[in-house]
Amino acid sequence: MSSPILTSGCTRIRIGGDRPYEAVVGHGLTREAGETGRVLGAEPLRVAVVHSRALLATARRIARELTDEGRIVVSLEVPEGEAAKDMTVVVGLWRALADAGFTRSDAVVAVGGGATTDLAGFAAAGWLRGVRLVLVPTTLLGMVDAAIGGKTAVNLPQGKNLVGAFHPPAGVLCDLDLLDTLPPADYVSGLAEVIKAGFIADPEILRLVEDDPAGAVHTRELVERAIRVKAEVVTEDFREDGRREHLNYGHTLGHAIERVAGYRVRHGEAVAAGMVFAAELARLDGRLSAADTQRHRTLLAAAGLPTTHGGAWAPLRDAMGIDKKTRGNRLRFVVLDAIGRPALFTAPDEDLLRAAYERLAR
């Protein structure tokens, strides 16, 4: 795994590839003068700070820092949550950048959860075919997942993240102090992605969560471990041509649940149910032991995440057919052959899928 570099109380985790960058984890990063500017570099004169209304105070603090450095800062407010990930919002951002005279040497700073960083990243990828991007995730989900790896996307009525681009940021600032004001349900939702990293690659994460299901004692270690899992995978497979698909454990059904619910279900809650489904699917196929399958339910429930999901199977099955991992008409699921041993399961029998869902719906 990528080794952390400790500097001034911060952990700097390198994400490699054609355009390497660092994810910086620590306390007070958005209050430390010059940290955002350091990641941006000297070249950008104009900077768009993209944020939701709830993050206005944090965005203003960053904007003041950048203004004090002599940069021209434009503050762009976007809707909360998944409502932001819409092409009309993207076009609004592009028009704002045009009105402010943004050039290819300018930059975008995204302040918010995964939806905001996905949206702002896509806008930065498309503006003049790509401008510099800095991500300041403010949620646990954003820090350990959405902000790492260079994926950007918006949604369509037909499905989640169907329109997107690969656009690595110049850097990611994970200020752990921002988690102090995160609503408990949103923190728990983020734990789903942390636990996912444990199931696919780092079983020590599972032990830490089992030791403290609320995550309060081990927050920093959990964040750093989950980032290192993703950093190693995306460094090896940036464009999801191979191993990166393993990061989608629980997401095939999870995204379907989100879409069918009109995105009124938190991402982590949907992914938690998706992981239980994937575990049941692997168990029914003879891949995963009953004990490891039960461990999914026990651990996720202890963390406060759902381990069941009701509702009709047919709309969820239809929604999965439009998932990004589908090839032709062949569904592809990430499953486990054992804890820490992910694999792809292509075109499982429909009866097997339905049986796994019946286990989830109990």
PDB file of N, CA and C in Angstrom, residues 68-139:
ATOM      1  N   ASP A  68      -6.331  36.886   0.087  1.00  0.00           N
ATOM      2  CA  ASP A  68      -5.156  37.490   0.724  1.00  0.00           C
ATOM      3  C   ASP A  68      -3.880  37.191  -0.047  1.00  0.00           C
ATOM      4  N   GLU A  69      -3.890  36.107  -0.806  1.00  0.00           N
ATOM      5  CA  GLU A  69      -2.726  35.766  -1.629  1.00  0.00           C
ATOM      6  C   GLU A  69      -2.710  36.542  -2.944  1.00  0.00           C
ATOM      7  N   GLY A  70      -3.748  37.362  -3.164  1.00  0.00           N
ATOM      8  CA  GLY A  70      -3.810  38.167  -4.385  1.00  0.00           C
ATOM      9  C   GLY A  70      -4.560  37.522  -5.523  1.00  0.00           C
ATOM     10  N   ARG A  71      -5.275  36.444  -5.242  1.00  0.00           N
ATOM     11  CA  ARG A  71      -6.043  35.779  -6.293  1.00  0.00           C
ATOM     12  C   ARG A  71      -7.448  36.380  -6.372  1.00  0.00           C
ATOM     13  N   ILE A  72      -8.066  36.226  -7.522  1.00  0.00           N
ATOM     14  CA  ILE A  72      -9.452  36.647  -7.724  1.00  0.00           C
ATOM     15  C   ILE A  72     -10.331  35.439  -7.440  1.00  0.00           C
ATOM     16  N   VAL A  73     -11.209  35.554  -6.453  1.00  0.00           N
ATOM     17  CA  VAL A  73     -12.010  34.414  -6.024  1.00  0.00           C
ATOM     18  C   VAL A  73     -13.482  34.638  -6.354  1.00  0.00           C
ATOM     19  N   VAL A  74     -14.079  33.633  -6.989  1.00  0.00           N
ATOM     20  CA  VAL A  74     -15.507  33.643  -7.292  1.00  0.00           C
ATOM     21  C   VAL A  74     -16.157  32.534  -6.482  1.00  0.00           C
ATOM     22  N   SER A  75     -17.139  32.876  -5.659  1.00  0.00           N
ATOM     23  CA  SER A  75     -17.849  31.895  -4.847  1.00  0.00           C
ATOM     24  C   SER A  75     -19.097  31.433  -5.586  1.00  0.00           C
ATOM     25  N   LEU A  76     -19.224  30.126  -5.799  1.00  0.00           N
ATOM     26  CA  LEU A  76     -20.336  29.570  -6.571  1.00  0.00           C
ATOM     27  C   LEU A  76     -21.093  28.566  -5.714  1.00  0.00           C
ATOM     28  N   GLU A  77     -22.329  28.926  -5.355  1.00  0.00           N
ATOM     29  CA  GLU A  77     -23.147  28.057  -4.514  1.00  0.00           C
ATOM     30  C   GLU A  77     -23.937  27.083  -5.374  1.00  0.00           C
ATOM     31  N   VAL A  78     -23.990  25.825  -4.937  1.00  0.00           N
ATOM     32  CA  VAL A  78     -24.702  24.781  -5.667  1.00  0.00           C
ATOM     33  C   VAL A  78     -25.686  24.103  -4.717  1.00  0.00           C
ATOM     34  N   PRO A  79     -26.652  23.346  -5.244  1.00  0.00           N
ATOM     35  CA  PRO A  79     -27.636  22.672  -4.375  1.00  0.00           C
ATOM     36  C   PRO A  79     -26.978  21.650  -3.455  1.00  0.00           C
ATOM     37  N   GLU A  80     -27.717  21.265  -2.433  1.00  0.00           N
ATOM     38  CA  GLU A  80     -27.240  20.251  -1.496  1.00  0.00           C
ATOM     39  C   GLU A  80     -27.373  18.858  -2.092  1.00  0.00           C
ATOM     40  N   GLY A  81     -26.449  17.976  -1.746  1.00  0.00           N
ATOM     41  CA  GLY A  81     -26.565  16.559  -2.052  1.00  0.00           C
ATOM     42  C   GLY A  81     -26.643  16.233  -3.531  1.00  0.00           C
ATOM     43  N   GLU A  82     -27.321  15.124  -3.833  1.00  0.00           N
ATOM     44  CA  GLU A  82     -27.374  14.614  -5.203  1.00  0.00           C
ATOM     45  C   GLU A  82     -28.083  15.568  -6.168  1.00  0.00           C
ATOM     46  N   ALA A  83     -28.877  16.505  -5.640  1.00  0.00           N
ATOM     47  CA  ALA A  83     -29.528  17.494  -6.517  1.00  0.00           C
ATOM     48  C   ALA A  83     -28.502  18.338  -7.254  1.00  0.00           C
ATOM     49  N   ALA A  84     -27.295  18.426  -6.716  1.00  0.00           N
ATOM     50  CA  ALA A  84     -26.243  19.198  -7.381  1.00  0.00           C
ATOM     51  C   ALA A  84     -25.721  18.504  -8.637  1.00  0.00           C
ATOM     52  N   LYS A  85     -25.815  17.172  -8.662  1.00  0.00           N
ATOM     53  CA  LYS A  85     -25.189  16.415  -9.751  1.00  0.00           C
ATOM     54  C   LYS A  85     -26.124  16.321 -10.960  1.00  0.00           C
ATOM     55  N   ASP A  86     -26.384  17.471 -11.528  1.00  0.00           N
ATOM     56  CA  ASP A  86     -27.320  17.589 -12.643  1.00  0.00           C
ATOM     57  C   ASP A  86     -26.664  18.443 -13.725  1.00  0.00           C
ATOM     58  N   MET A  87     -26.894  18.112 -14.988  1.00  0.00           N
ATOM     59  CA  MET A  87     -26.250  18.843 -16.076  1.00  0.00           C
ATOM     60  C   MET A  87     -26.627  20.315 -16.087  1.00  0.00           C
ATOM     61  N   THR A  88     -27.827  20.656 -15.636  1.00  0.00           N
ATOM     62  CA  THR A  88     -28.196  22.076 -15.605  1.00  0.00           C
ATOM     63  C   THR A  88     -27.318  22.842 -14.618  1.00  0.00           C
ATOM     64  N   VAL A  89     -26.943  22.188 -13.511  1.00  0.00           N
ATOM     65  CA  VAL A  89     -26.055  22.827 -12.542  1.00  0.00           C
ATOM     66  C   VAL A  89     -24.657  22.976 -13.138  1.00  0.00           C
ATOM     67  N   VAL A  90     -24.186  21.957 -13.849  1.00  0.00           N
ATOM     68  CA  VAL A  90     -22.872  22.022 -14.493  1.00  0.00           C
ATOM     69  C   VAL A  90     -22.826  23.181 -15.488  1.00  0.00           C
ATOM     70  N   VAL A  91     -23.845  23.283 -16.314  1.00  0.00           N
ATOM     71  CA  VAL A  91     -23.881  24.366 -17.307  1.00  0.00           C
ATOM     72  C   VAL A  91     -23.875  25.726 -16.607  1.00  0.00           C
ATOM     73  N   GLY A  92     -24.589  25.838 -15.474  1.00  0.00           N
ATOM     74  CA  GLY A  92     -24.571  27.073 -14.707  1.00  0.00           C
ATOM     75  C   GLY A  92     -23.168  27.421 -14.217  1.00  0.00           C
ATOM     76  N   LEU A  93     -22.413  26.410 -13.779  1.00  0.00           N
ATOM     77  CA  LEU A  93     -21.036  26.652 -13.359  1.00  0.00           C
ATOM     78  C   LEU A  93     -20.178  27.095 -14.538  1.00  0.00           C
ATOM     79  N   TRP A  94     -20.311  26.432 -15.663  1.00  0.00           N
ATOM     80  CA  TRP A  94     -19.525  26.815 -16.837  1.00  0.00           C
ATOM     81  C   TRP A  94     -19.821  28.250 -17.264  1.00  0.00           C
ATOM     82  N   ARG A  95     -21.085  28.635 -17.230  1.00  0.00           N
ATOM     83  CA  ARG A  95     -21.435  30.010 -17.588  1.00  0.00           C
ATOM     84  C   ARG A  95     -20.822  31.008 -16.609  1.00  0.00           C
ATOM     85  N   ALA A  96     -20.812  30.648 -15.324  1.00  0.00           N
ATOM     86  CA  ALA A  96     -20.207  31.527 -14.331  1.00  0.00           C
ATOM     87  C   ALA A  96     -18.705  31.667 -14.569  1.00  0.00           C
ATOM     88  N   LEU A  97     -18.043  30.572 -14.929  1.00  0.00           N
ATOM     89  CA  LEU A  97     -16.616  30.630 -15.230  1.00  0.00           C
ATOM     90  C   LEU A  97     -16.365  31.497 -16.468  1.00  0.00           C
ATOM     91  N   ALA A  98     -17.220  31.371 -17.461  1.00  0.00           N
ATOM     92  CA  ALA A  98     -17.086  32.198 -18.668  1.00  0.00           C
ATOM     93  C   ALA A  98     -17.259  33.678 -18.338  1.00  0.00           C
ATOM     94  N   ASP A  99     -18.274  33.985 -17.536  1.00  0.00           N
ATOM     95  CA  ASP A  99     -18.535  35.382 -17.177  1.00  0.00           C
ATOM     96  C   ASP A  99     -17.375  35.985 -16.400  1.00  0.00           C
ATOM     97  N   ALA A 100     -16.697  35.155 -15.598  1.00  0.00           N
ATOM     98  CA  ALA A 100     -15.582  35.645 -14.779  1.00  0.00           C
ATOM     99  C   ALA A 100     -14.247  35.605 -15.517  1.00  0.00           C
ATOM    100  N   GLY A 101     -14.265  35.151 -16.771  1.00  0.00           N
ATOM    101  CA  GLY A 101     -13.043  35.158 -17.581  1.00  0.00           C
ATOM    102  C   GLY A 101     -12.022  34.105 -17.205  1.00  0.00           C
ATOM    103  N   PHE A 102     -12.474  32.947 -16.740  1.00  0.00           N
ATOM    104  CA  PHE A 102     -11.547  31.891 -16.347  1.00  0.00           C
ATOM    105  C   PHE A 102     -10.796  31.339 -17.553  1.00  0.00           C
ATOM    106  N   THR A 103      -9.480  31.190 -17.392  1.00  0.00           N
ATOM    107  CA  THR A 103      -8.620  30.680 -18.452  1.00  0.00           C
ATOM    108  C   THR A 103      -8.115  29.286 -18.073  1.00  0.00           C
ATOM    109  N   ARG A 104      -7.306  28.695 -18.941  1.00  0.00           N
ATOM    110  CA  ARG A 104      -6.807  27.336 -18.694  1.00  0.00           C
ATOM    111  C   ARG A 104      -5.815  27.288 -17.537  1.00  0.00           C
ATOM    112  N   SER A 105      -5.293  28.451 -17.119  1.00  0.00           N
ATOM    113  CA  SER A 105      -4.352  28.473 -15.999  1.00  0.00           C
ATOM    114  C   SER A 105      -5.044  28.719 -14.664  1.00  0.00           C
ATOM    115  N   ASP A 106      -6.374  28.848 -14.671  1.00  0.00           N
ATOM    116  CA  ASP A 106      -7.119  29.102 -13.443  1.00  0.00           C
ATOM    117  C   ASP A 106      -7.584  27.792 -12.813  1.00  0.00           C
ATOM    118  N   ALA A 107      -8.371  27.867 -11.741  1.00  0.00           N
ATOM    119  CA  ALA A 107      -8.617  26.645 -10.962  1.00  0.00           C
ATOM    120  C   ALA A 107      -9.984  26.652 -10.300  1.00  0.00           C
ATOM    121  N   VAL A 108     -10.383  25.455  -9.872  1.00  0.00           N
ATOM    122  CA  VAL A 108     -11.624  25.237  -9.130  1.00  0.00           C
ATOM    123  C   VAL A 108     -11.269  24.575  -7.807  1.00  0.00           C
ATOM    124  N   VAL A 109     -11.868  25.059  -6.719  1.00  0.00           N
ATOM    125  CA  VAL A 109     -11.749  24.426  -5.408  1.00  0.00           C
ATOM    126  C   VAL A 109     -13.145  23.966  -4.998  1.00  0.00           C
ATOM    127  N   ALA A 110     -13.306  22.694  -4.715  1.00  0.00           N
ATOM    128  CA  ALA A 110     -14.599  22.139  -4.321  1.00  0.00           C
ATOM    129  C   ALA A 110     -14.616  21.918  -2.823  1.00  0.00           C
ATOM    130  N   VAL A 111     -15.622  22.472  -2.153  1.00  0.00           N
ATOM    131  CA  VAL A 111     -15.755  22.356  -0.706  1.00  0.00           C
ATOM    132  C   VAL A 111     -17.097  21.691  -0.409  1.00  0.00           C
ATOM    133  N   GLY A 112     -17.065  20.457   0.073  1.00  0.00           N
ATOM    134  CA  GLY A 112     -18.336  19.791   0.360  1.00  0.00           C
ATOM    135  C   GLY A 112     -18.209  18.291   0.383  1.00  0.00           C
ATOM    136  N   GLY A 113     -19.357  17.632   0.386  1.00  0.00           N
ATOM    137  CA  GLY A 113     -19.401  16.180   0.367  1.00  0.00           C
ATOM    138  C   GLY A 113     -19.156  15.620  -1.018  1.00  0.00           C
ATOM    139  N   GLY A 114     -19.384  14.317  -1.146  1.00  0.00           N
ATOM    140  CA  GLY A 114     -19.081  13.644  -2.402  1.00  0.00           C
ATOM    141  C   GLY A 114     -19.832  14.191  -3.596  1.00  0.00           C
ATOM    142  N   ALA A 115     -21.081  14.604  -3.398  1.00  0.00           N
ATOM    143  CA  ALA A 115     -21.849  15.141  -4.521  1.00  0.00           C
ATOM    144  C   ALA A 115     -21.224  16.429  -5.035  1.00  0.00           C
ATOM    145  N   THR A 116     -20.800  17.303  -4.126  1.00  0.00           N
ATOM    146  CA  THR A 116     -20.191  18.572  -4.532  1.00  0.00           C
ATOM    147  C   THR A 116     -18.858  18.354  -5.219  1.00  0.00           C
ATOM    148  N   THR A 117     -18.027  17.450  -4.677  1.00  0.00           N
ATOM    149  CA  THR A 117     -16.728  17.215  -5.315  1.00  0.00           C
ATOM    150  C   THR A 117     -16.888  16.516  -6.659  1.00  0.00           C
ATOM    151  N   ASP A 118     -17.857  15.615  -6.782  1.00  0.00           N
ATOM    152  CA  ASP A 118     -18.137  14.988  -8.083  1.00  0.00           C
ATOM    153  C   ASP A 118     -18.537  16.041  -9.114  1.00  0.00           C
ATOM    154  N   LEU A 119     -19.467  16.913  -8.721  1.00  0.00           N
ATOM    155  CA  LEU A 119     -19.966  17.947  -9.616  1.00  0.00           C
ATOM    156  C   LEU A 119     -18.872  18.925 -10.013  1.00  0.00           C
ATOM    157  N   ALA A 120     -18.187  19.493  -9.023  1.00  0.00           N
ATOM    158  CA  ALA A 120     -17.158  20.483  -9.314  1.00  0.00           C
ATOM    159  C   ALA A 120     -16.023  19.869 -10.122  1.00  0.00           C
ATOM    160  N   GLY A 121     -15.706  18.605  -9.835  1.00  0.00           N
ATOM    161  CA  GLY A 121     -14.672  17.933 -10.602  1.00  0.00           C
ATOM    162  C   GLY A 121     -15.053  17.779 -12.061  1.00  0.00           C
ATOM    163  N   PHE A 122     -16.315  17.434 -12.308  1.00  0.00           N
ATOM    164  CA  PHE A 122     -16.781  17.305 -13.693  1.00  0.00           C
ATOM    165  C   PHE A 122     -16.766  18.656 -14.394  1.00  0.00           C
ATOM    166  N   ALA A 123     -17.175  19.710 -13.689  1.00  0.00           N
ATOM    167  CA  ALA A 123     -17.135  21.052 -14.280  1.00  0.00           C
ATOM    168  C   ALA A 123     -15.697  21.450 -14.611  1.00  0.00           C
ATOM    169  N   ALA A 124     -14.758  21.146 -13.703  1.00  0.00           N
ATOM    170  CA  ALA A 124     -13.354  21.469 -13.952  1.00  0.00           C
ATOM    171  C   ALA A 124     -12.792  20.655 -15.100  1.00  0.00           C
ATOM    172  N   ALA A 125     -13.215  19.402 -15.221  1.00  0.00           N
ATOM    173  CA  ALA A 125     -12.744  18.544 -16.317  1.00  0.00           C
ATOM    174  C   ALA A 125     -13.211  19.065 -17.672  1.00  0.00           C
ATOM    175  N   GLY A 126     -14.417  19.606 -17.708  1.00  0.00           N
ATOM    176  CA  GLY A 126     -14.975  20.054 -18.976  1.00  0.00           C
ATOM    177  C   GLY A 126     -14.593  21.456 -19.372  1.00  0.00           C
ATOM    178  N   TRP A 127     -14.300  22.320 -18.385  1.00  0.00           N
ATOM    179  CA  TRP A 127     -14.003  23.716 -18.720  1.00  0.00           C
ATOM    180  C   TRP A 127     -12.651  23.819 -19.441  1.00  0.00           C
ATOM    181  N   LEU A 128     -12.690  24.293 -20.673  1.00  0.00           N
ATOM    182  CA  LEU A 128     -11.495  24.425 -21.513  1.00  0.00           C
ATOM    183  C   LEU A 128     -10.686  23.132 -21.550  1.00  0.00           C
ATOM    184  N   ARG A 129     -11.406  22.005 -21.520  1.00  0.00           N
ATOM    185  CA  ARG A 129     -10.842  20.650 -21.561  1.00  0.00           C
ATOM    186  C   ARG A 129      -9.979  20.322 -20.349  1.00  0.00           C
ATOM    187  N   GLY A 130     -10.219  21.027 -19.256  1.00  0.00           N
ATOM    188  CA  GLY A 130      -9.572  20.628 -18.014  1.00  0.00           C
ATOM    189  C   GLY A 130      -8.756  21.721 -17.356  1.00  0.00           C
ATOM    190  N   VAL A 131      -9.178  22.134 -16.145  1.00  0.00           N
ATOM    191  CA  VAL A 131      -8.404  23.095 -15.363  1.00  0.00           C
ATOM    192  C   VAL A 131      -8.069  22.483 -14.005  1.00  0.00           C
ATOM    193  N   ARG A 132      -7.158  23.132 -13.316  1.00  0.00           N
ATOM    194  CA  ARG A 132      -6.651  22.640 -12.036  1.00  0.00           C
ATOM    195  C   ARG A 132      -7.787  22.545 -11.023  1.00  0.00           C
ATOM    196  N   LEU A 133      -7.736  21.506 -10.178  1.00  0.00           N
ATOM    197  CA  LEU A 133      -8.812  21.213  -9.246  1.00  0.00           C
ATOM    198  C   LEU A 133      -8.226  20.841  -7.889  1.00  0.00           C
ATOM    199  N   VAL A 134      -8.768  21.437  -6.833  1.00  0.00           N
ATOM    200  CA  VAL A 134      -8.419  21.053  -5.465  1.00  0.00           C
ATOM    201  C   VAL A 134      -9.706  20.655  -4.755  1.00  0.00           C
ATOM    202  N   LEU A 135      -9.678  19.541  -4.044  1.00  0.00           N
ATOM    203  CA  LEU A 135     -10.864  19.038  -3.360  1.00  0.00           C
ATOM    204  C   LEU A 135     -10.697  19.174  -1.851  1.00  0.00           C
ATOM    205  N   VAL A 136     -11.728  19.728  -1.209  1.00  0.00           N
ATOM    206  CA  VAL A 136     -11.775  19.842   0.245  1.00  0.00           C
ATOM    207  C   VAL A 136     -13.024  19.099   0.714  1.00  0.00           C
ATOM    208  N   PRO A 137     -12.943  17.779   0.837  1.00  0.00           N
ATOM    209  CA  PRO A 137     -14.117  17.009   1.266  1.00  0.00           C
ATOM    210  C   PRO A 137     -14.461  17.314   2.717  1.00  0.00           C
ATOM    211  N   THR A 138     -15.739  17.456   3.000  1.00  0.00           N
ATOM    212  CA  THR A 138     -16.175  17.834   4.347  1.00  0.00           C
ATOM    213  C   THR A 138     -16.951  16.722   5.035  1.00  0.00           C
ATOM    214  N   THR A 139     -17.074  15.567   4.395  1.00  0.00           N
ATOM    215  CA  THR A 139     -17.770  14.421   4.973  1.00  0.00           C
ATOM    216  C   THR A 139     -16.824  13.231   5.010  1.00  0.00           C
TER     217      THR A 139
END
